Amino acid sequence: MVSQHGILLAVSIISDHFGPLVSKVCGCLLRHGALPLQEIVRRLELSPGQVKNSLLVLIQHNCVQAFNSPRGSGDKTATHYLANFDNILHRQRFSKFLSVIRADIPESEALLEGLLQNGRLTFDQLVERTISKVPEGSITPSREEIRMNFNKLVFAHYVERCPKPEPFFDPLVDEQSTSTRKRAKTVEIALSIDKKVVNTASLSDAERFSEIPYIMEDASNANDSTHSSIAGTKRKHNALEVDAELNSTIAENEVLWRANFEKFIFCLKKKFCADRKKPKLKVGTHPIWEAFFEASLIERDNNSVTSPINGILERVGQKEGGTLMTLDHITRVLEELNCNPSSEDPDSFILDLSRIVEASQNEEIIDTTILDKQIVYGTLYKLLKDDYIETERILSGTGTGNLQFFVWRVKNTFREQFIDNLYHAALNLRQMVNYIADLLLEGSKDDTKLRNRKNILILALTRHDDSLMLFNGF
Amino acid sequence: MASRGRGRGRGKWPGGGYDHPARHTPHEDFPEIALPEMTCARATVEEKAMIVATLKFEDFWRNSCYHLEEDAPKKKNDDKEIERYSDRKRKTQSKREALSSYLKLTPANFPAELVQGSKRGQASNKKLRWDRGSDDQPFEVFEKLEEKHKEGDKKTEKDGDDEDEHEEEEVEEAESSDDDYNQNIEFDDDDDDWNQEEEAHEDYYD
């Protein structure tokens, strides 16, 4: 379950974006877990119409996943709705996702923006939106060009087909995942029900990232002109053409597409790890470190980066001083940087990001330190007050009198409390931004000053979000 | 009895609070406090772009059909022939497009119980706004700022003492921006259109 301030933060985000009505429904689901429609109506005392519309908006924006589950005994089933906390929090990172695309596939940035703004769209809707936003006098891009730019996003896994709207899931049955998605690591930790529902709803990788097929528009004309002698072949060609056309039509008109948040978080994780280690790198190893990340292939799991040696060599050669480096030197440096030859492909190097993430979470802690007594008392008192540590009094009866000692230890709920405080800080920043926005709305003499303050707070929130991702996301 | 008069007025009287009465002050959510000097790194170019993008997203959603009004009638077959006073008031406040214009309300996309009885697909080939409204305003502001900048430049070119003019302008700007906050983020918050006039939007109703 999500912590108290995590829920408040999520509700605040939904309220800002979609209004108080939708945020009430969202808050109810976050607090009570998956619920059927009638239960939400009963708890919130709203009309069914209001709750339905709220759920439509939340599903459209990937904040809620519905599933069909048995109700009571017998064959009856009911639709349950489950809030997706991670996806709600991702909403305050959309600008970071856009910056990832701006660096990688800038020509597709506008398409991604459309998907982030609207949650889910068909390709047709994206085309309509693209054409409507073309300024007067500018050249309208062709449908083919838009399809090409869109397929680039799909190929790179930035965009995916939406999951099933209402899969069947029985929480009481400990079922194996029936999807054919590959998982790089065997999942030893029992998945929560939330994760199981999401997995059940997901399509297979092949289907999820299946691009929009390209159909030759004058293919039928070409066939007529070939004068195929075998009538059966011609008929077969036509049948295949019809199938292909149908697939293309479905992919363009019927299929809903959305941004693949997993991929974006992985890109941000890569960038974080790459930047984190840079200050600690030895002189001369920067080009190799950067080249390794630039040469990375499409990963199958979200915890490691794999790069082929040829790609690394090519990019190292383009950097300053890179041409002088030998293969041996580069290989040695890579191994020093924990980039080890991959067991699956000996010509590739693989780096486990989770180690860098964990190290960043723990930072370097010195075993012993010498501090002034007052500072120690003050620090211990603050930590105790914030509920991070606990103490125990131990009486010792040795010696002439009774001595008492206080021993201290970190509470085992430390991590949860810490993350909750991170959420609390983000919530406070959001509230402050909204407060200033209200002041601006009322009108004031210090408009510029208020706007600048608002920008600084948004900047603080953006940077603080990096910490949120580090402790709950990467 | 003799002690009757003694209790009053003494600060150390245990039960009384006469010397230190409780003061009720109105609750302030964000009281003004003296902030420390900003020591963190300034916004990079990439971060500024992210802030602008964030403001654009937030503005889009606030004005979109996805932002549901709390007391809006949910029946799609509202009596539009009889216009109520509250309808008129609501119209002037916000002109949101219909949710069904953007959502593909079919059982293939949403749970069946949510799409039962709703209109399938788009009602007609109405031209949707998408986010044209929020797109135009920043451009207008950018254009206005550019014009002002050009006018300012032209004025300085026309005058004989160009350098003096520039210096004077710079000095004036420096004097007006004496606040710490103004030093760091220099770009204008163009997506913040709170103080700008709303465009006349067309009515899109079901």
Short mmCIF file of N, CA, C and O in Angstrom, two decimals, chain A residues 206-314:
data_model
loop_
_atom_site.label_atom_id
_atom_site.label_comp_id
_atom_site.label_asym_id
_atom_site.label_seq_id
_atom_site.Cartn_x
_atom_site.Cartn_y
_atom_site.Cartn_z
N ALA A 206 5.69 -8.65 -28.51
CA ALA A 206 5.57 -8.63 -29.97
C ALA A 206 4.36 -7.80 -30.39
O ALA A 206 4.40 -7.02 -31.35
N GLU A 207 3.28 -7.96 -29.64
CA GLU A 207 2.04 -7.25 -29.99
C GLU A 207 2.12 -5.78 -29.55
O GLU A 207 1.71 -4.87 -30.25
N ARG A 208 2.67 -5.60 -28.38
CA ARG A 208 2.76 -4.26 -27.79
C ARG A 208 3.49 -3.27 -28.69
O ARG A 208 3.12 -2.12 -28.81
N PHE A 209 4.57 -3.78 -29.28
CA PHE A 209 5.42 -2.89 -30.07
C PHE A 209 5.34 -3.21 -31.57
O PHE A 209 6.32 -3.05 -32.29
N SER A 210 4.19 -3.65 -31.98
CA SER A 210 4.00 -3.96 -33.40
C SER A 210 3.70 -2.67 -34.15
O SER A 210 2.70 -2.00 -33.88
N GLU A 211 4.57 -2.33 -35.10
CA GLU A 211 4.43 -1.04 -35.78
C GLU A 211 3.22 -1.02 -36.71
O GLU A 211 2.65 -2.06 -37.04
N ILE A 212 2.89 0.18 -37.16
CA ILE A 212 1.80 0.32 -38.13
C ILE A 212 2.35 -0.10 -39.48
O ILE A 212 3.33 0.47 -39.97
N PRO A 213 1.73 -1.13 -40.10
CA PRO A 213 2.28 -1.59 -41.38
C PRO A 213 2.08 -0.55 -42.48
O PRO A 213 1.13 0.22 -42.46
N TYR A 214 3.01 -0.58 -43.43
CA TYR A 214 2.94 0.33 -44.56
C TYR A 214 2.37 -0.41 -45.75
O TYR A 214 2.89 -1.45 -46.12
N ILE A 215 1.31 0.12 -46.31
CA ILE A 215 0.66 -0.54 -47.45
C ILE A 215 0.89 0.30 -48.67
O ILE A 215 0.64 1.50 -48.66
N MET A 216 1.36 -0.36 -49.75
CA MET A 216 1.53 0.36 -51.02
C MET A 216 0.16 0.74 -51.53
O MET A 216 -0.68 -0.12 -51.73
N GLU A 217 -0.10 1.99 -51.77
CA GLU A 217 -1.44 2.42 -52.16
C GLU A 217 -1.83 1.95 -53.53
O GLU A 217 -2.97 1.62 -53.81
N ASP A 218 -0.84 1.88 -54.46
CA ASP A 218 -1.21 1.41 -55.80
C ASP A 218 -0.76 -0.02 -56.02
O ASP A 218 -0.34 -0.40 -57.09
N ALA A 219 -0.78 -0.82 -54.96
CA ALA A 219 -0.39 -2.22 -55.10
C ALA A 219 -1.38 -2.97 -55.98
O ALA A 219 -1.03 -3.82 -56.78
N SER A 220 -2.68 -2.66 -55.84
CA SER A 220 -3.71 -3.36 -56.62
C SER A 220 -3.53 -3.07 -58.10
O SER A 220 -3.66 -3.94 -58.94
N ASN A 221 -3.16 -1.85 -58.44
CA ASN A 221 -2.93 -1.50 -59.85
C ASN A 221 -1.76 -2.29 -60.39
O ASN A 221 -1.80 -2.81 -61.50
N ALA A 222 -0.72 -2.40 -59.58
CA ALA A 222 0.48 -3.13 -60.03
C ALA A 222 0.13 -4.59 -60.33
O ALA A 222 0.58 -5.15 -61.31
N ASN A 223 -0.70 -5.17 -59.49
CA ASN A 223 -1.08 -6.58 -59.68
C ASN A 223 -1.82 -6.78 -61.00
O ASN A 223 -1.60 -7.74 -61.71
N ASP A 224 -2.72 -5.87 -61.30
CA ASP A 224 -3.51 -6.01 -62.54
C ASP A 224 -2.61 -5.98 -63.75
O ASP A 224 -2.84 -6.66 -64.74
N SER A 225 -1.59 -5.16 -63.66
CA SER A 225 -0.76 -4.99 -64.85
C SER A 225 0.22 -6.13 -65.05
O SER A 225 0.82 -6.24 -66.10
N THR A 226 0.42 -6.98 -64.05
CA THR A 226 1.42 -8.06 -64.23
C THR A 226 0.88 -9.23 -65.06
O THR A 226 1.63 -10.06 -65.51
N HIS A 227 -0.41 -9.28 -65.22
CA HIS A 227 -1.05 -10.37 -65.99
C HIS A 227 -0.61 -11.72 -65.49
O HIS A 227 0.00 -12.52 -66.19
N SER A 228 -0.87 -11.93 -64.24
CA SER A 228 -0.46 -13.20 -63.64
C SER A 228 -1.18 -14.36 -64.34
O SER A 228 -2.40 -14.34 -64.49
N SER A 229 -0.40 -15.35 -64.74
CA SER A 229 -0.99 -16.44 -65.50
C SER A 229 -1.77 -17.38 -64.60
O SER A 229 -2.74 -17.99 -65.00
N ILE A 230 -1.33 -17.53 -63.38
CA ILE A 230 -2.00 -18.46 -62.48
C ILE A 230 -3.06 -17.70 -61.70
O ILE A 230 -2.76 -16.84 -60.88
N ALA A 231 -4.30 -18.05 -61.94
CA ALA A 231 -5.41 -17.32 -61.30
C ALA A 231 -5.37 -17.49 -59.78
O ALA A 231 -5.67 -16.57 -59.03
N GLY A 232 -4.97 -18.68 -59.33
CA GLY A 232 -4.94 -18.94 -57.89
C GLY A 232 -3.96 -18.02 -57.16
O GLY A 232 -4.23 -17.50 -56.09
N THR A 233 -2.80 -17.80 -57.82
CA THR A 233 -1.78 -16.94 -57.21
C THR A 233 -2.31 -15.53 -57.04
O THR A 233 -2.12 -14.88 -56.02
N LYS A 234 -3.04 -15.10 -58.12
CA LYS A 234 -3.57 -13.73 -58.08
C LYS A 234 -4.58 -13.59 -56.96
O LYS A 234 -4.58 -12.63 -56.21
N ARG A 235 -5.41 -14.66 -56.84
CA ARG A 235 -6.43 -14.61 -55.79
C ARG A 235 -5.76 -14.58 -54.42
O ARG A 235 -6.18 -13.88 -53.51
N LYS A 236 -4.70 -15.36 -54.29
CA LYS A 236 -3.99 -15.43 -53.01
C LYS A 236 -3.36 -14.07 -52.69
O LYS A 236 -3.41 -13.59 -51.57
N HIS A 237 -2.79 -13.45 -53.75
CA HIS A 237 -2.19 -12.13 -53.56
C HIS A 237 -3.23 -11.16 -53.05
O HIS A 237 -2.99 -10.41 -52.11
N ASN A 238 -4.42 -11.20 -53.69
CA ASN A 238 -5.48 -10.26 -53.31
C ASN A 238 -5.91 -10.49 -51.88
O ASN A 238 -6.13 -9.55 -51.12
N ALA A 239 -6.02 -11.79 -51.51
CA ALA A 239 -6.45 -12.10 -50.14
C ALA A 239 -5.42 -11.56 -49.14
O ALA A 239 -5.77 -11.00 -48.11
N LEU A 240 -4.15 -11.75 -49.50
CA LEU A 240 -3.09 -11.26 -48.60
C LEU A 240 -3.13 -9.74 -48.51
O LEU A 240 -2.95 -9.16 -47.45
N GLU A 241 -3.39 -9.14 -49.69
CA GLU A 241 -3.46 -7.67 -49.71
C GLU A 241 -4.57 -7.19 -48.80
O GLU A 241 -4.41 -6.24 -48.04
N VAL A 242 -5.71 -7.89 -48.91
CA VAL A 242 -6.86 -7.47 -48.10
C VAL A 242 -6.53 -7.61 -46.62
O VAL A 242 -6.81 -6.73 -45.81
N ASP A 243 -5.87 -8.72 -46.28
CA ASP A 243 -5.47 -8.92 -44.88
C ASP A 243 -4.56 -7.80 -44.42
O ASP A 243 -4.72 -7.23 -43.35
N ALA A 244 -3.57 -7.49 -45.28
CA ALA A 244 -2.59 -6.47 -44.90
C ALA A 244 -3.27 -5.12 -44.76
O ALA A 244 -2.99 -4.36 -43.83
N GLU A 245 -4.18 -4.86 -45.70
CA GLU A 245 -4.89 -3.58 -45.64
C GLU A 245 -5.73 -3.49 -44.39
O GLU A 245 -5.80 -2.45 -43.74
N LEU A 246 -6.36 -4.64 -44.07
CA LEU A 246 -7.21 -4.67 -42.88
C LEU A 246 -6.38 -4.42 -41.63
O LEU A 246 -6.76 -3.65 -40.75
N ASN A 247 -5.21 -5.08 -41.59
CA ASN A 247 -4.33 -4.89 -40.43
C ASN A 247 -3.91 -3.44 -40.30
O ASN A 247 -3.87 -2.88 -39.21
N SER A 248 -3.61 -2.86 -41.44
CA SER A 248 -3.15 -1.48 -41.42
C SER A 248 -4.28 -0.55 -40.97
O SER A 248 -4.07 0.36 -40.17
N THR A 249 -5.49 -0.84 -41.49
CA THR A 249 -6.64 0.00 -41.12
C THR A 249 -6.91 -0.11 -39.62
O THR A 249 -7.14 0.90 -38.95
N ILE A 250 -6.85 -1.33 -39.14
CA ILE A 250 -7.10 -1.52 -37.71
C ILE A 250 -6.03 -0.79 -36.89
O ILE A 250 -6.33 -0.10 -35.92
N ALA A 251 -4.77 -0.95 -37.33
CA ALA A 251 -3.68 -0.32 -36.58
C ALA A 251 -3.80 1.19 -36.58
O ALA A 251 -3.40 1.86 -35.63
N GLU A 252 -4.37 1.73 -37.65
CA GLU A 252 -4.45 3.19 -37.74
C GLU A 252 -5.70 3.76 -37.10
O GLU A 252 -5.68 4.84 -36.52
N ASN A 253 -6.82 3.02 -37.25
CA ASN A 253 -8.09 3.60 -36.81
C ASN A 253 -8.59 3.10 -35.46
O ASN A 253 -9.30 3.80 -34.76
N GLU A 254 -8.27 1.85 -35.17
CA GLU A 254 -8.89 1.22 -34.01
C GLU A 254 -7.96 1.11 -32.81
O GLU A 254 -8.40 1.22 -31.68
N VAL A 255 -6.69 0.86 -33.07
CA VAL A 255 -5.77 0.59 -31.96
C VAL A 255 -5.45 1.88 -31.22
O VAL A 255 -5.16 2.91 -31.82
N LEU A 256 -5.50 1.79 -29.91
CA LEU A 256 -5.12 2.93 -29.08
C LEU A 256 -3.66 2.79 -28.69
O LEU A 256 -3.22 1.71 -28.29
N TRP A 257 -2.94 3.88 -28.79
CA TRP A 257 -1.52 3.88 -28.45
C TRP A 257 -1.29 4.79 -27.25
O TRP A 257 -2.04 5.75 -27.02
N ARG A 258 -0.23 4.48 -26.52
CA ARG A 258 0.11 5.34 -25.38
C ARG A 258 1.62 5.34 -25.19
O ARG A 258 2.33 4.49 -25.75
N ALA A 259 2.10 6.29 -24.38
CA ALA A 259 3.53 6.34 -24.08
C ALA A 259 3.89 5.16 -23.18
O ALA A 259 3.11 4.79 -22.31
N ASN A 260 5.04 4.59 -23.41
CA ASN A 260 5.51 3.48 -22.58
C ASN A 260 6.37 4.04 -21.45
O ASN A 260 7.57 4.30 -21.64
N PHE A 261 5.78 4.25 -20.29
CA PHE A 261 6.48 4.91 -19.19
C PHE A 261 7.70 4.13 -18.73
O PHE A 261 8.71 4.74 -18.36
N GLU A 262 7.63 2.80 -18.82
CA GLU A 262 8.78 1.99 -18.38
C GLU A 262 10.04 2.37 -19.12
O GLU A 262 11.13 2.50 -18.56
N LYS A 263 9.89 2.55 -20.43
CA LYS A 263 11.04 2.87 -21.26
C LYS A 263 11.62 4.23 -20.88
O LYS A 263 12.84 4.41 -20.80
N PHE A 264 10.75 5.21 -20.64
CA PHE A 264 11.23 6.54 -20.30
C PHE A 264 11.95 6.55 -18.95
O PHE A 264 12.98 7.21 -18.79
N ILE A 265 11.38 5.82 -17.99
CA ILE A 265 12.04 5.75 -16.68
C ILE A 265 13.41 5.08 -16.83
O ILE A 265 14.39 5.50 -16.21
N PHE A 266 13.47 4.07 -17.69
CA PHE A 266 14.75 3.41 -17.92
C PHE A 266 15.77 4.37 -18.54
O PHE A 266 16.94 4.40 -18.15
N CYS A 267 15.32 5.18 -19.49
CA CYS A 267 16.23 6.17 -20.11
C CYS A 267 16.73 7.17 -19.06
O CYS A 267 17.91 7.54 -19.04
N LEU A 268 15.83 7.59 -18.19
CA LEU A 268 16.23 8.54 -17.15
C LEU A 268 17.19 7.87 -16.18
O LEU A 268 18.13 8.50 -15.68
N LYS A 269 16.95 6.58 -15.91
CA LYS A 269 17.84 5.84 -15.01
C LYS A 269 19.24 5.74 -15.61
O LYS A 269 20.25 5.95 -14.93
N LYS A 270 19.28 5.44 -16.91
CA LYS A 270 20.58 5.35 -17.61
C LYS A 270 21.34 6.65 -17.49
O LYS A 270 22.53 6.70 -17.17
N LYS A 271 20.61 7.74 -17.77
CA LYS A 271 21.23 9.07 -17.74
C LYS A 271 21.73 9.39 -16.34
O LYS A 271 22.83 9.91 -16.15
N PHE A 272 20.90 9.05 -15.35
CA PHE A 272 21.28 9.31 -13.96
C PHE A 272 22.56 8.56 -13.61
O PHE A 272 23.49 9.12 -13.03
N CYS A 273 22.61 7.27 -13.96
CA CYS A 273 23.78 6.45 -13.63
C CYS A 273 25.02 6.97 -14.37
O CYS A 273 26.11 7.03 -13.79
N ALA A 274 24.83 7.33 -15.64
CA ALA A 274 25.97 7.82 -16.42
C ALA A 274 26.51 9.10 -15.80
O ALA A 274 27.73 9.26 -15.63
N ASP A 275 25.61 10.01 -15.44
CA ASP A 275 26.05 11.29 -14.88
C ASP A 275 26.63 11.13 -13.48
O ASP A 275 27.55 11.84 -13.08
N ARG A 276 26.06 10.19 -12.73
CA ARG A 276 26.46 10.00 -11.35
C ARG A 276 27.91 9.57 -11.23
O ARG A 276 28.64 9.99 -10.33
N LYS A 277 28.29 8.72 -12.19
CA LYS A 277 29.63 8.14 -12.08
C LYS A 277 30.69 9.05 -12.70
O LYS A 277 31.88 8.90 -12.43
N LYS A 278 30.25 10.00 -13.54
CA LYS A 278 31.23 10.82 -14.28
C LYS A 278 32.24 11.55 -13.39
O LYS A 278 33.44 11.51 -13.67
N PRO A 279 31.80 12.20 -12.30
CA PRO A 279 32.80 12.93 -11.50
C PRO A 279 33.87 12.01 -10.89
O PRO A 279 34.96 12.45 -10.56
N LYS A 280 33.53 10.71 -10.73
CA LYS A 280 34.48 9.79 -10.09
C LYS A 280 35.36 9.06 -11.09
O LYS A 280 36.17 8.22 -10.72
N LEU A 281 35.18 9.35 -12.38
CA LEU A 281 35.95 8.61 -13.38
C LEU A 281 37.39 9.10 -13.45
O LEU A 281 37.66 10.28 -13.26
N LYS A 282 38.28 8.17 -13.77
CA LYS A 282 39.69 8.55 -13.94
C LYS A 282 39.82 9.34 -15.23
O LYS A 282 39.02 9.20 -16.16
N VAL A 283 40.88 10.13 -15.28
CA VAL A 283 41.12 10.94 -16.48
C VAL A 283 41.30 10.01 -17.68
O VAL A 283 42.00 9.00 -17.60
N GLY A 284 40.67 10.36 -18.75
CA GLY A 284 40.82 9.57 -19.98
C GLY A 284 39.79 8.48 -20.16
O GLY A 284 39.71 7.87 -21.22
N THR A 285 38.98 8.24 -19.14
CA THR A 285 37.99 7.17 -19.27
C THR A 285 36.61 7.72 -19.67
O THR A 285 35.72 6.95 -20.02
N HIS A 286 36.45 9.05 -19.61
CA HIS A 286 35.15 9.64 -19.96
C HIS A 286 34.66 9.25 -21.35
O HIS A 286 33.50 8.86 -21.50
N PRO A 287 35.52 9.33 -22.38
CA PRO A 287 35.02 8.99 -23.72
C PRO A 287 34.49 7.56 -23.80
O PRO A 287 33.49 7.29 -24.46
N ILE A 288 35.16 6.64 -23.10
CA ILE A 288 34.75 5.23 -23.16
C ILE A 288 33.41 5.06 -22.44
O ILE A 288 32.50 4.37 -22.91
N TRP A 289 33.27 5.73 -21.29
CA TRP A 289 32.02 5.66 -20.51
C TRP A 289 30.85 6.21 -21.33
O TRP A 289 29.79 5.60 -21.41
N GLU A 290 31.08 7.35 -21.96
CA GLU A 290 30.01 7.96 -22.76
C GLU A 290 29.68 7.10 -23.97
O GLU A 290 28.51 6.89 -24.30
N ALA A 291 30.73 6.59 -24.63
CA ALA A 291 30.52 5.77 -25.82
C ALA A 291 29.72 4.51 -25.50
O ALA A 291 28.88 4.08 -26.28
N PHE A 292 29.99 3.95 -24.33
CA PHE A 292 29.27 2.75 -23.92
C PHE A 292 27.76 3.01 -23.88
O PHE A 292 26.96 2.23 -24.38
N PHE A 293 27.38 4.14 -23.30
CA PHE A 293 25.95 4.45 -23.19
C PHE A 293 25.34 4.83 -24.54
O PHE A 293 24.20 4.50 -24.84
N GLU A 294 26.13 5.51 -25.36
CA GLU A 294 25.59 5.91 -26.66
C GLU A 294 25.35 4.72 -27.57
O GLU A 294 24.48 4.73 -28.42
N ALA A 295 26.16 3.68 -27.38
CA ALA A 295 26.06 2.51 -28.28
C ALA A 295 25.05 1.49 -27.80
O ALA A 295 24.94 0.41 -28.38
N SER A 296 24.31 1.80 -26.75
CA SER A 296 23.45 0.78 -26.16
C SER A 296 22.32 0.37 -27.11
O SER A 296 21.77 1.19 -27.83
N LEU A 297 22.02 -0.93 -27.07
CA LEU A 297 20.95 -1.48 -27.92
C LEU A 297 19.63 -1.37 -27.17
O LEU A 297 19.60 -1.02 -26.00
N ILE A 298 18.58 -1.75 -27.86
CA ILE A 298 17.28 -1.78 -27.18
C ILE A 298 17.32 -2.88 -26.14
O ILE A 298 17.56 -4.04 -26.44
N GLU A 299 17.09 -2.48 -24.90
CA GLU A 299 17.22 -3.44 -23.82
C GLU A 299 15.93 -4.23 -23.64
O GLU A 299 14.85 -3.74 -23.90
N ARG A 300 16.11 -5.44 -23.13
CA ARG A 300 14.93 -6.27 -22.87
C ARG A 300 14.52 -6.20 -21.42
O ARG A 300 13.44 -6.62 -21.06
N ASP A 301 15.40 -5.74 -20.56
CA ASP A 301 15.00 -5.57 -19.17
C ASP A 301 15.39 -4.18 -18.73
O ASP A 301 16.15 -3.49 -19.41
N ASN A 302 14.87 -3.77 -17.63
CA ASN A 302 15.05 -2.39 -17.21
C ASN A 302 16.12 -2.21 -16.17
O ASN A 302 16.10 -1.24 -15.42
N ASN A 303 17.05 -3.15 -16.10
CA ASN A 303 18.06 -3.02 -15.06
C ASN A 303 19.47 -3.01 -15.58
O ASN A 303 20.41 -2.85 -14.81
N SER A 304 19.64 -3.21 -16.87
CA SER A 304 21.01 -3.26 -17.37
C SER A 304 21.10 -2.62 -18.75
O SER A 304 20.11 -2.47 -19.45
N VAL A 305 22.32 -2.24 -19.09
CA VAL A 305 22.60 -1.65 -20.40
C VAL A 305 23.55 -2.57 -21.13
O VAL A 305 24.57 -2.99 -20.58
N THR A 306 23.20 -2.90 -22.37
CA THR A 306 24.06 -3.79 -23.16
C THR A 306 24.52 -3.04 -24.41
O THR A 306 23.70 -2.43 -25.10
N SER A 307 25.81 -3.08 -24.67
CA SER A 307 26.33 -2.40 -25.87
C SER A 307 27.30 -3.31 -26.60
O SER A 307 28.15 -3.95 -25.97
N PRO A 308 27.19 -3.36 -27.93
CA PRO A 308 28.12 -4.19 -28.70
C PRO A 308 29.48 -3.50 -28.79
O PRO A 308 29.56 -2.28 -28.86
N ILE A 309 30.54 -4.29 -28.82
CA ILE A 309 31.89 -3.71 -28.81
C ILE A 309 32.14 -2.87 -30.06
O ILE A 309 32.79 -1.83 -30.00
N ASN A 310 31.56 -3.29 -31.19
CA ASN A 310 31.77 -2.51 -32.42
C ASN A 310 31.18 -1.12 -32.31
O ASN A 310 31.78 -0.13 -32.73
N GLY A 311 30.00 -1.07 -31.73
CA GLY A 311 29.35 0.22 -31.54
C GLY A 311 30.17 1.12 -30.62
O GLY A 311 30.31 2.33 -30.85
N ILE A 312 30.71 0.50 -29.57
CA ILE A 312 31.50 1.28 -28.60
C ILE A 312 32.75 1.81 -29.29
O ILE A 312 33.10 3.00 -29.16
N LEU A 313 33.42 0.95 -30.05
CA LEU A 313 34.67 1.35 -30.72
C LEU A 313 34.41 2.50 -31.69
O LEU A 313 35.18 3.46 -31.77
N GLU A 314 33.30 2.38 -32.41
CA GLU A 314 32.97 3.42 -33.40
C GLU A 314 32.81 4.77 -32.72
O GLU A 314 33.32 5.79 -33.20
#
